[in-house]
Short mmCIF file of C-alpha atoms and ligand atoms in Angstrom, two decimals:
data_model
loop_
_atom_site.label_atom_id
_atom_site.label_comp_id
_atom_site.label_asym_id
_atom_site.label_seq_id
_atom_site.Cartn_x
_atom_site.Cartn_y
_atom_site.Cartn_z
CA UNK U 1 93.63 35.16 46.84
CA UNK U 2 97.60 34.62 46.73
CA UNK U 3 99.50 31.20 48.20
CA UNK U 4 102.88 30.32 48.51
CA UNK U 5 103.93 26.86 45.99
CA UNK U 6 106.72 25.20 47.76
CA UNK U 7 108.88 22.77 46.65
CA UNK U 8 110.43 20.97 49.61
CA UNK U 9 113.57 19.39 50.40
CA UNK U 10 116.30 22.23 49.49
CA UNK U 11 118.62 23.29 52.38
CA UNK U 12 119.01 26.96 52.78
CA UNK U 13 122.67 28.45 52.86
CA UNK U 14 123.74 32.15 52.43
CA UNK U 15 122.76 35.31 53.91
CA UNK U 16 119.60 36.99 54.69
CA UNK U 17 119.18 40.80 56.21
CA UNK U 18 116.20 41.51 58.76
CA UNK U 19 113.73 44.34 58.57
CA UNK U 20 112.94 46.63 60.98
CA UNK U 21 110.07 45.73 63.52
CA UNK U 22 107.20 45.26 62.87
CA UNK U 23 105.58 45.67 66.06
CA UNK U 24 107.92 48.75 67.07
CA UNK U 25 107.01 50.61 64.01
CA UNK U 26 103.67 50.28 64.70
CA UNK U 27 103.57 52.05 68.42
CA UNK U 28 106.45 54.34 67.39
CA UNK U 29 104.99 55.99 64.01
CA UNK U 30 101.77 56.56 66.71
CA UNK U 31 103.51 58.28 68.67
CA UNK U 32 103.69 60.92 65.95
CA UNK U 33 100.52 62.11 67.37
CA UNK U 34 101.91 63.18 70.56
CA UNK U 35 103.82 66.17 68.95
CA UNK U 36 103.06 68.92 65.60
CA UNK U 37 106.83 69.20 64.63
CA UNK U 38 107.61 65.87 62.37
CA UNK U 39 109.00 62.72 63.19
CA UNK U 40 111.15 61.04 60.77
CA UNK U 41 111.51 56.81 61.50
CA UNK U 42 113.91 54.58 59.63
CA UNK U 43 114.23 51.29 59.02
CA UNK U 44 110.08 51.04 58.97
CA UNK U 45 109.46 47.78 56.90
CA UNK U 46 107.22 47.92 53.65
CA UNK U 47 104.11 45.28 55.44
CA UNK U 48 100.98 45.75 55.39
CA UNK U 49 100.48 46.58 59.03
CA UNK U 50 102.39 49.33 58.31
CA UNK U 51 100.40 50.43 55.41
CA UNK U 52 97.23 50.53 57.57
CA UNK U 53 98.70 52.20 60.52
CA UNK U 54 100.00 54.85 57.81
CA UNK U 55 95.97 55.31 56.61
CA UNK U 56 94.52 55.49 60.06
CA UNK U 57 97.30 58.62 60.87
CA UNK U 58 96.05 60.25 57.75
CA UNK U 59 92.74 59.83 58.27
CA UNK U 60 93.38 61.55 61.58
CA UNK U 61 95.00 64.45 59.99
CA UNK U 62 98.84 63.87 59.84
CA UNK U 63 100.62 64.37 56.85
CA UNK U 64 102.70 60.83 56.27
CA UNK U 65 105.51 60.66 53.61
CA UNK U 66 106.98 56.92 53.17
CA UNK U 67 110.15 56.73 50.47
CA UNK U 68 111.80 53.16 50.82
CA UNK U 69 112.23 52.04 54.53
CA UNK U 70 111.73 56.04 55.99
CA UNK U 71 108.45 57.45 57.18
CA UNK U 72 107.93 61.26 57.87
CA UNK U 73 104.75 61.46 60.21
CA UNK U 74 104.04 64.98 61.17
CA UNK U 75 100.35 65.87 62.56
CA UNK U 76 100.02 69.25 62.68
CA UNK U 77 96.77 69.63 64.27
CA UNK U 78 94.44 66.40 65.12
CA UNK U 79 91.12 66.91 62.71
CA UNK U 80 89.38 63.43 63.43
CA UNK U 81 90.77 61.57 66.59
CA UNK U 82 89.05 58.24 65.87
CA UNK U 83 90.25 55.19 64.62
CA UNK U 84 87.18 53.67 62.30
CA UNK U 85 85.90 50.11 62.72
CA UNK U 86 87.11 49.53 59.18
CA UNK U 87 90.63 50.06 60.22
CA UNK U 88 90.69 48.63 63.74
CA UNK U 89 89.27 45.28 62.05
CA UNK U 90 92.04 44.98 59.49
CA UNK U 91 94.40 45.85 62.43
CA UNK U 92 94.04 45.64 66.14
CA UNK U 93 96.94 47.40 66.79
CA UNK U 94 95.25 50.72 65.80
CA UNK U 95 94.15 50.84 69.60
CA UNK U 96 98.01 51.75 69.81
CA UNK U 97 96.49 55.51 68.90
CA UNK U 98 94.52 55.82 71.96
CA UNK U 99 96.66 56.67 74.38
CA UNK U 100 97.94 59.75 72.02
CA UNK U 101 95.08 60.98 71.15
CA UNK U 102 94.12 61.11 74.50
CA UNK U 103 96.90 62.72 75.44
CA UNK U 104 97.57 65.52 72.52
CA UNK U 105 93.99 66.34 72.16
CA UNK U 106 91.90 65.05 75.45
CA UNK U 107 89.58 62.96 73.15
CA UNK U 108 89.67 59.72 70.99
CA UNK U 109 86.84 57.67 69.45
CA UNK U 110 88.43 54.09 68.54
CA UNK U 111 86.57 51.03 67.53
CA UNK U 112 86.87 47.95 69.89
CA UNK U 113 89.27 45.92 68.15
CA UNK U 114 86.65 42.64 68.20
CA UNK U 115 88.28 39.02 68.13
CA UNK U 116 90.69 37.71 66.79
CA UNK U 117 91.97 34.23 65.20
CA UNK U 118 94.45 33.36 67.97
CA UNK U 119 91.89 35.01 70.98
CA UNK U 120 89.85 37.23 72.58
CA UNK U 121 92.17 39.81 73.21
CA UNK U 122 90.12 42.32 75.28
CA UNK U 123 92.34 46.28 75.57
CA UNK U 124 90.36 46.23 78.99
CA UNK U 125 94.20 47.17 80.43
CA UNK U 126 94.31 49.86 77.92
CA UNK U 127 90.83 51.16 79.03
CA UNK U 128 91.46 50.80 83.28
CA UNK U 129 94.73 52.55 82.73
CA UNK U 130 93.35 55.46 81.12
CA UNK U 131 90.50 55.69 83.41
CA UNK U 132 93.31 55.71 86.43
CA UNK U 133 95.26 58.99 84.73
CA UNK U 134 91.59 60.14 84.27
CA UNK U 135 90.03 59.83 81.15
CA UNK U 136 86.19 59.08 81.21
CA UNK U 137 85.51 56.32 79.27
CA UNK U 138 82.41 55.48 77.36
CA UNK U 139 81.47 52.61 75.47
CA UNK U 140 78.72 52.65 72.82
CA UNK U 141 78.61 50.85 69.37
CA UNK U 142 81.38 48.98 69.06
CA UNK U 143 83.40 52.08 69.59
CA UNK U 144 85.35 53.24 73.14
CA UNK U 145 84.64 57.17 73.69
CA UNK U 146 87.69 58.58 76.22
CA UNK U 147 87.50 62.31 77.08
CA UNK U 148 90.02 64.16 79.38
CA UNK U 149 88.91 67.72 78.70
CA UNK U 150 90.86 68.84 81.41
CA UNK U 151 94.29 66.77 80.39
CA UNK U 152 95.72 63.44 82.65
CA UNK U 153 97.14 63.59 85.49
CA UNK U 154 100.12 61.01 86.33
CA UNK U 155 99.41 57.94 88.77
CA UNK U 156 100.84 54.73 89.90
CA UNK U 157 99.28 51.57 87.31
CA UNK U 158 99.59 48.38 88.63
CA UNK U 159 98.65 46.00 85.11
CA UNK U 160 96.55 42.97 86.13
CA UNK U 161 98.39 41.14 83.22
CA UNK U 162 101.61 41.83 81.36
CA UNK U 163 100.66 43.35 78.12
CA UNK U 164 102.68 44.89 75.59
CA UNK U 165 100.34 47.28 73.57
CA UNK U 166 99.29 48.07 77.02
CA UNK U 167 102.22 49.39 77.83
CA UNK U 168 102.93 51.32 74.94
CA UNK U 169 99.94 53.10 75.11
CA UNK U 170 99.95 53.77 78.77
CA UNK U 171 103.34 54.91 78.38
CA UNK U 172 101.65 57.42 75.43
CA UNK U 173 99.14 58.53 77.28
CA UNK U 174 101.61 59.41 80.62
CA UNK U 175 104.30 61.61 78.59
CA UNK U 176 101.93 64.23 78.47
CA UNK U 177 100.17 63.80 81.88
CA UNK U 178 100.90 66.02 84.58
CA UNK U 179 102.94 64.81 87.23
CA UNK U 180 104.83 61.34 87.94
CA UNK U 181 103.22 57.64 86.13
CA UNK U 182 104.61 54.67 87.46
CA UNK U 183 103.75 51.87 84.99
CA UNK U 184 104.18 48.18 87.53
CA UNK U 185 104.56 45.03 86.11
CA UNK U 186 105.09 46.75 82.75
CA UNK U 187 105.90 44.93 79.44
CA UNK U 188 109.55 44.51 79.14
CA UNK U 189 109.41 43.74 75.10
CA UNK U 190 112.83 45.39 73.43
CA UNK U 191 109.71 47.30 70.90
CA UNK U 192 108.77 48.85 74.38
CA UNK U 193 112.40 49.97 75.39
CA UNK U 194 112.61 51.22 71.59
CA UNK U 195 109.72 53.35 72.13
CA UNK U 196 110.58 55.01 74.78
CA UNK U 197 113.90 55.74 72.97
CA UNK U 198 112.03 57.81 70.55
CA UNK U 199 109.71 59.39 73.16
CA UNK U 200 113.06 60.43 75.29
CA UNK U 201 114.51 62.10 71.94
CA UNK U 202 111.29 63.82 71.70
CA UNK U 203 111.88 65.29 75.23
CA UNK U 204 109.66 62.65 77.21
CA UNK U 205 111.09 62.11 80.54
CA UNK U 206 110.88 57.75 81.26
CA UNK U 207 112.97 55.78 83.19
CA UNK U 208 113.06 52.01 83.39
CA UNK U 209 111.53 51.45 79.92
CA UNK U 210 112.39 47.14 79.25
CA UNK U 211 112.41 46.31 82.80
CA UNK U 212 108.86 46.27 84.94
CA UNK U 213 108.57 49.52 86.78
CA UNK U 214 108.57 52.26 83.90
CA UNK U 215 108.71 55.88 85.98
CA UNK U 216 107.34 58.70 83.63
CA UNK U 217 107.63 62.88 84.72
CA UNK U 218 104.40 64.29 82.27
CA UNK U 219 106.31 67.11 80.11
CA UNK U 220 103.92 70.05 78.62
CA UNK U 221 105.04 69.65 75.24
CA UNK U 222 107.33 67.36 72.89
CA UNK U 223 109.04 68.25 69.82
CA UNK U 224 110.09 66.03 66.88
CA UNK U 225 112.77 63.14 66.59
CA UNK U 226 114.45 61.17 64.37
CA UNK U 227 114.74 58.00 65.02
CA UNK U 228 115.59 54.35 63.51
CA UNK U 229 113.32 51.36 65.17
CA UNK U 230 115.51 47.93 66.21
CA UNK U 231 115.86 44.99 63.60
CA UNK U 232 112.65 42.76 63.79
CA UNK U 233 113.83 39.64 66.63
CA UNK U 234 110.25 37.42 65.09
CA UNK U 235 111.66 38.07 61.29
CA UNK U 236 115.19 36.62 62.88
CA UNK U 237 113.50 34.03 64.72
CA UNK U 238 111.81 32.69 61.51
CA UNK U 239 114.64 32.67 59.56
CA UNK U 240 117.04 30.93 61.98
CA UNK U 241 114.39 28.62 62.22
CA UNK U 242 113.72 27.88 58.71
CA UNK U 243 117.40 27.74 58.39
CA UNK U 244 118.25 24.76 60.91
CA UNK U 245 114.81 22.96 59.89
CA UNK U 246 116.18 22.52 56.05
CA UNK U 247 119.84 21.45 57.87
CA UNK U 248 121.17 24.59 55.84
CA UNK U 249 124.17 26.97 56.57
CA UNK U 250 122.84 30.63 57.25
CA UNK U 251 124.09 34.27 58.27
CA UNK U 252 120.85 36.18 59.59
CA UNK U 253 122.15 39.87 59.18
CA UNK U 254 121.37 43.22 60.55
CA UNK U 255 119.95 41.46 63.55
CA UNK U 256 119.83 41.95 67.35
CA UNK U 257 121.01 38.97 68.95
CA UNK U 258 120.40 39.87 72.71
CA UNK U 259 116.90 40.21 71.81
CA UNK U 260 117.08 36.69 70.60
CA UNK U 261 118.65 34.58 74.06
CA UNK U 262 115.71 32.73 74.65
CA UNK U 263 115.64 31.30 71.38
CA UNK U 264 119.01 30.89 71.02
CA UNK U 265 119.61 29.08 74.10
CA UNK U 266 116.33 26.34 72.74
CA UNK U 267 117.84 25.71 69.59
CA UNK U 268 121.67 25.12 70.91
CA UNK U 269 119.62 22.78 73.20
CA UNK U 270 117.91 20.77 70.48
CA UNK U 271 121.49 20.60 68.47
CA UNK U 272 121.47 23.57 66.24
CA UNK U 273 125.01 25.23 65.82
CA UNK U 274 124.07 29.13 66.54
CA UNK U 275 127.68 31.29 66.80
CA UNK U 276 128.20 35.20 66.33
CA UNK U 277 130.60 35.71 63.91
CA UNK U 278 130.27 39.57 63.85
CA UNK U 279 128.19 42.49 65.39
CA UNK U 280 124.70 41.89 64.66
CA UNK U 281 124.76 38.75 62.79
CA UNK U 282 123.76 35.24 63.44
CA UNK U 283 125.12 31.90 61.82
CA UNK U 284 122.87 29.06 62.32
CA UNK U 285 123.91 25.47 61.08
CA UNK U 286 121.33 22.57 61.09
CA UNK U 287 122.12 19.36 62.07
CA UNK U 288 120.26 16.10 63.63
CA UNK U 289 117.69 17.72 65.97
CA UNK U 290 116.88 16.54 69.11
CA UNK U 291 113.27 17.23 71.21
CA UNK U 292 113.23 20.16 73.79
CA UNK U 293 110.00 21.40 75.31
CA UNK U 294 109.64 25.07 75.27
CA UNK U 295 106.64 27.10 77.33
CA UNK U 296 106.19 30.77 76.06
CA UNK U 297 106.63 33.41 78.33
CA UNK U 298 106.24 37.43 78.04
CA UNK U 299 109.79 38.48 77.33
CA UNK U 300 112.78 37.51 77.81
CA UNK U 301 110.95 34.05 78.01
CA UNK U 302 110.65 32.24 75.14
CA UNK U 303 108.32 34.47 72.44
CA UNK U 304 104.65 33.48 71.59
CA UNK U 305 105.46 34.51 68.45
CA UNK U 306 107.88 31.91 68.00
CA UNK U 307 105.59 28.82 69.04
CA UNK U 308 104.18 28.14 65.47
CA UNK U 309 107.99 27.98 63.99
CA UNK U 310 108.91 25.67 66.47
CA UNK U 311 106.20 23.48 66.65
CA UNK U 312 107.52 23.03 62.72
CA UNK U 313 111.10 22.34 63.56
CA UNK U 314 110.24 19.83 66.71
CA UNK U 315 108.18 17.83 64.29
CA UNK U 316 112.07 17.14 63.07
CA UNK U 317 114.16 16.32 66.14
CA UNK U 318 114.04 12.99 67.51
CA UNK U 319 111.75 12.93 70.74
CA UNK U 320 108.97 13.96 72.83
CA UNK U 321 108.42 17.88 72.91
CA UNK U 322 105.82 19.23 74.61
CA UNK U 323 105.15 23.07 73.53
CA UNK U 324 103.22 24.98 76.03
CA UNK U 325 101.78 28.51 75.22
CA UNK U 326 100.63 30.82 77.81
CA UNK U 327 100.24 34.24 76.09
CA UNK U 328 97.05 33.36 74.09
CA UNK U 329 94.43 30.67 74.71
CA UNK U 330 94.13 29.72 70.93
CA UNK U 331 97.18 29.89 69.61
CA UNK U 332 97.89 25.79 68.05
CA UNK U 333 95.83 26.28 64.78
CA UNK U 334 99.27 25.40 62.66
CA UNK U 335 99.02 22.46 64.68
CA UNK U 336 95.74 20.78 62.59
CA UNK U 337 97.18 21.77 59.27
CA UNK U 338 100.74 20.44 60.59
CA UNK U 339 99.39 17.12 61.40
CA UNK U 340 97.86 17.37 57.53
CA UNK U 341 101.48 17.33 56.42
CA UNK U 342 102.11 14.12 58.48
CA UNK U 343 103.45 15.46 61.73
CA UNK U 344 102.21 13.81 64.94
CA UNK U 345 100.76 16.64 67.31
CA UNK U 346 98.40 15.60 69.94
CA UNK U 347 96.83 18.83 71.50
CA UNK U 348 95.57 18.60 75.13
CA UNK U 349 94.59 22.88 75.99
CA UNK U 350 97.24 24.85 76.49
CA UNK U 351 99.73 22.05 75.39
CA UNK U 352 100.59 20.59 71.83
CA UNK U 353 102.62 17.44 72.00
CA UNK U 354 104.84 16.56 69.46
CA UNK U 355 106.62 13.14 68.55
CA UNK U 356 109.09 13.44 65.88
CA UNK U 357 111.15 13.35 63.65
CA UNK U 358 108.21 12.79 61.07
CA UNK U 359 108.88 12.60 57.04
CA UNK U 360 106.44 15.68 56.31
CA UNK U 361 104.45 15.58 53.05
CA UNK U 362 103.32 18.33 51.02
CA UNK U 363 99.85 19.15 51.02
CA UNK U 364 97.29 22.05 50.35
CA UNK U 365 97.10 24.01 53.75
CA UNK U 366 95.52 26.81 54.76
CA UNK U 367 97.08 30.11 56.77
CA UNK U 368 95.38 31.12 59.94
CA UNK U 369 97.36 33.95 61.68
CA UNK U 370 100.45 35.85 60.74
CA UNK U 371 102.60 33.35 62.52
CA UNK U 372 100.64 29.92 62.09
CA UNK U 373 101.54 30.87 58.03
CA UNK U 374 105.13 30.98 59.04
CA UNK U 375 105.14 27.46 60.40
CA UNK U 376 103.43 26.18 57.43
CA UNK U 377 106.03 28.02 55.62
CA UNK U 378 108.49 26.26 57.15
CA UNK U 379 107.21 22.63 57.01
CA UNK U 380 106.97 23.13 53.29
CA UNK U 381 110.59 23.81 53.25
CA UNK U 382 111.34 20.44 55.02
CA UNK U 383 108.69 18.36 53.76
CA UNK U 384 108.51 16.05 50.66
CA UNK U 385 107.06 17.16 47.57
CA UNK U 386 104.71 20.40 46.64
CA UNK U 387 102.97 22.58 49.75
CA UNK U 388 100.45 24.74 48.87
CA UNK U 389 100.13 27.39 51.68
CA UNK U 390 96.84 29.48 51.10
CA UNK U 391 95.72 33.02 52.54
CA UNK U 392 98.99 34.72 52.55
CA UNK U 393 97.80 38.17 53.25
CA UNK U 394 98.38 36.83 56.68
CA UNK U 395 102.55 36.71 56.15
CA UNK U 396 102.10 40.04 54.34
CA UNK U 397 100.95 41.60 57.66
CA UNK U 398 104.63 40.98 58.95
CA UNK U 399 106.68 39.55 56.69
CA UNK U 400 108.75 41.98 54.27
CA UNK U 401 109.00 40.35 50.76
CA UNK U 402 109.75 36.44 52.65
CA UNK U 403 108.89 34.46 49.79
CA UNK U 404 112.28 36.53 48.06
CA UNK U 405 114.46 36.16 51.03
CA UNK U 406 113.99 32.56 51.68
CA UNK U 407 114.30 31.91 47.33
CA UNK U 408 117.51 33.76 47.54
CA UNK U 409 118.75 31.33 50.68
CA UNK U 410 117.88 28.53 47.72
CA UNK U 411 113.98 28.04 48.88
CA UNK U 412 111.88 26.49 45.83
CA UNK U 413 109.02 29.08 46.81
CA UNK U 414 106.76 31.17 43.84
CA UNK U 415 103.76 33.20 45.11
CA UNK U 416 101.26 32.88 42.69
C1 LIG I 501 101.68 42.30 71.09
O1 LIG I 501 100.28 42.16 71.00
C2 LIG I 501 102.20 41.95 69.70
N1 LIG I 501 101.65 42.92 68.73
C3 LIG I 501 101.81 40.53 69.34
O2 LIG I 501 102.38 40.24 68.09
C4 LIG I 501 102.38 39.58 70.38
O3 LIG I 501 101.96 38.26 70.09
C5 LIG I 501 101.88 39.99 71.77
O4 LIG I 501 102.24 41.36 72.02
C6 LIG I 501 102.49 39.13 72.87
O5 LIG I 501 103.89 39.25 72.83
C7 LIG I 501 102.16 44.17 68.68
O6 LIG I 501 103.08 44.51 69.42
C8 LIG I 501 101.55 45.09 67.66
P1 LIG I 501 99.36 41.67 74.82
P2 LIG I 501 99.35 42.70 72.22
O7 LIG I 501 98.54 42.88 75.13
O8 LIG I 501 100.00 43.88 72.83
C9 LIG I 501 95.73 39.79 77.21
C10 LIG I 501 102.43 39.46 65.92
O9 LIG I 501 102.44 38.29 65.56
N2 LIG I 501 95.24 41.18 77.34
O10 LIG I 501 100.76 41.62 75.34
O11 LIG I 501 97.98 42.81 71.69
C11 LIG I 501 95.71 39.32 75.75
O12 LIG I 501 94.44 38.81 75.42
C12 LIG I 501 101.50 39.91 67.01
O13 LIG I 501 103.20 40.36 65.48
C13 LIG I 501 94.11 41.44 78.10
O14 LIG I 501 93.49 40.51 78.65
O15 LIG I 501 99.43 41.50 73.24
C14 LIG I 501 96.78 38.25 75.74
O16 LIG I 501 96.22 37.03 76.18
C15 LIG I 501 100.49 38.84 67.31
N3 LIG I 501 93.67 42.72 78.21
C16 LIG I 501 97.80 38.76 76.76
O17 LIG I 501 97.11 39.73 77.57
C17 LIG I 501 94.32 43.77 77.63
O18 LIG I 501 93.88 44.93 77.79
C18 LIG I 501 99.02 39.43 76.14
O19 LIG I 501 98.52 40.38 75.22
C19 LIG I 501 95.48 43.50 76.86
C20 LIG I 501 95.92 42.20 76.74
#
């Protein structure tokens, strides 16, 4: 098993450049299915996600041709529209192939994603809204059966909860429908308004994509697109992040800042210099922190997939700051190995609350989720003497190559 040795107490200065999205390549190189001419993507980072979401298309028949940072998906015909329980475990967001599948070939077999570290996170959205276009839905085995053997037919979706996988596949599963879909109180998530980019170049007809109402007209066909996915905003996040908790001096490059105003706005709060000084770059300066509660919200609130980073950085600023997270109901497990390190977090539910600033000291600590390893990442910058972060397959999910970009910023970080 690989870990991360840190060596804390350097600040970070230079520049770093940002990868493409994770979690837009993912729902964008599915939508691949939806069409037999190929789709070329750029800017698709080299993580592991992606890596499994390239298996599961080829195990479904498409031919899939990665050379650094482009990926040509083109699936010809649809031999075996399942994603298998060996995939889905490894990576819930296979269930992003459903709504395709459905769509392009009236049938899909995909394994119920099961839990997951940071909750239970059902796709009983996914399911309902397929049933509404109608899609019969079976569920046997561990596996969800959906058959439309006479196609879907467009309807108006109201989602019970915001969810952004939801959407996407929804949104999938509609382009091909026949008739109008009204997706209400859609996900509003720039990966979701970069999807429907690619589906529009593909001939898809969507309006409203990135606000809540998303208005689809079902098309009988869709040809192939080129296309190159937005910067990833949780990559930028981190590294702004990491940058004001060492008190460095950093340009984030290659990023999209106006995906980034929630954040932005918390950290000029808690004292952290943030200007622009050119198109798609960020220069964050740290400096003495002060507390700032934060509650995470589906976007443009404050990111869930931010919380762990910040927990790491409020353990810095002088003051109360009570972090409240209301995407996921187990989402504080950085918190434990945090307070290992010497911060003091007192968790009460939904709510962490943490006093700082605390000296943090290096310790042995283990990685839980693909973000909780961020925010041990970034304690170990901060904190005093050797961190030893374990299980960090988890970072490789959705972080391209970190342990070199942070080194080159000055980190003292080895994977070993
Ligand atoms: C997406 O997950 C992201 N993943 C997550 O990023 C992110 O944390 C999450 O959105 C929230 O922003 C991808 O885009 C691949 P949801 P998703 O459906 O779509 C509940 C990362 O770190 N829910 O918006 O799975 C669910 O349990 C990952 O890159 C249902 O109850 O999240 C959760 O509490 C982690 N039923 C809430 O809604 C459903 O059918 C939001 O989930 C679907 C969701």
């Amino acid at each position: 098993m690989q870990r991360f040795i840190i060596q804390g107490g350097e600040e970070l200065h230079g520049e770093v450049w940002i990868s493409g999205a994770k979690n837009s390549a993912l729902p964008t190189l599915a939508a691949a299915l939806l069409t037999e001419e190929p789709v070329i993507l750029h800017r698709i980072p080299a993580v592991k996600d992606i890596q499994t979401m390239v298996q599961l298309l080829r195990s479904i028949g498409a031919t899939v041709e990665v050379e650094q940072g482009a990926v040509r998906v083109q699936a010809q015909q649809i031999l075996v529209p399942e994603a298998p329980y060996d995939l889905v475990k490894t990576m819930r967001a296979s269930s992003l192939v459903l709504g395709p599948l459905v769509a392009r070939c009236g049938r899909a077999r995909v394994s119920l994603p099961g839990g997951c570290a940071i909750g239970a996170r059902p796709i009983n959205l996914h399911v309902s809204g397929l049933e509404q276009l109608g899609a019969r839905i079976t569920q046997s085995h561990g596996y969800i059966e959906a058959v439309a053997p006479d196609g879907l037919a467009g309807k108006s979706i109201h989602f019970d909860r915001i969810t952004v996988t939801g959407t996407e596949d929804l949104m999938m599963a509609a382009v091909l429908a026949r008739g109008t879909t009204i997706l209400n109180n859609a996900a509003r998530e720039p990966e979701v308004k970069d999807l429907a980019e690619l589906l529009v170049k593909m001939g898809a007809r969507i309006e409203g994509a990135g606000t809540s109402t998303i208005r689809i007209e079902g098309v009988q066909t869709l040809r192939g697109a080129e296309h190159t996915i937005i910067p990833d905003r949780i990559e930028a996040g981190t590294f702004l992040l990491a940058a004001a908790i060492t008190g460095g001096d950093v340009r984030v490059k290659g990023c999209e800042p106006s995906h980034l105003e929630a954040l932005l706005a918390k950290l000029s709060q808690v004292g952290v210099m943030v200007d622009r000084p050119e198109e798609n770059t960020l220069r964050v300066r740290g400096a003495n922190l002060r507390s700032a509660d934060v509650t995470t919200e589906e976007h443009p609130g404050f990111p869930t997939d931010l919380q762990a980073q910040y927990m790491a950085l409020m353990t810095q600023a002088e003051g109360i700051s009570i972090i409240t997270e209301t995407i996921f109901e187990n989402r504080f497990m950085h918190a434990p190995e945090l307070m290992r390190m010497g911060a003091n977090i007192r968790l009460e539910g939904r709510q962490a609350i943490v006093a700082g600033p605390r000296q943090l000291s290096g310790a042995e600590v283990m990685s839980s989720d693909l973000r909780a390893s961020a925010s041990l990442v970034l304690a170990g910058l901060v904190a005093r003497g050797r961190t030893v972060v374990d299980r960090i397959y988890h970072l490789d999910r959705g972080y391209e190559k970190i342990e070199k970009k942070l080194a080159a910023l000055g980190a003292r970080i080895q994977r070993v």
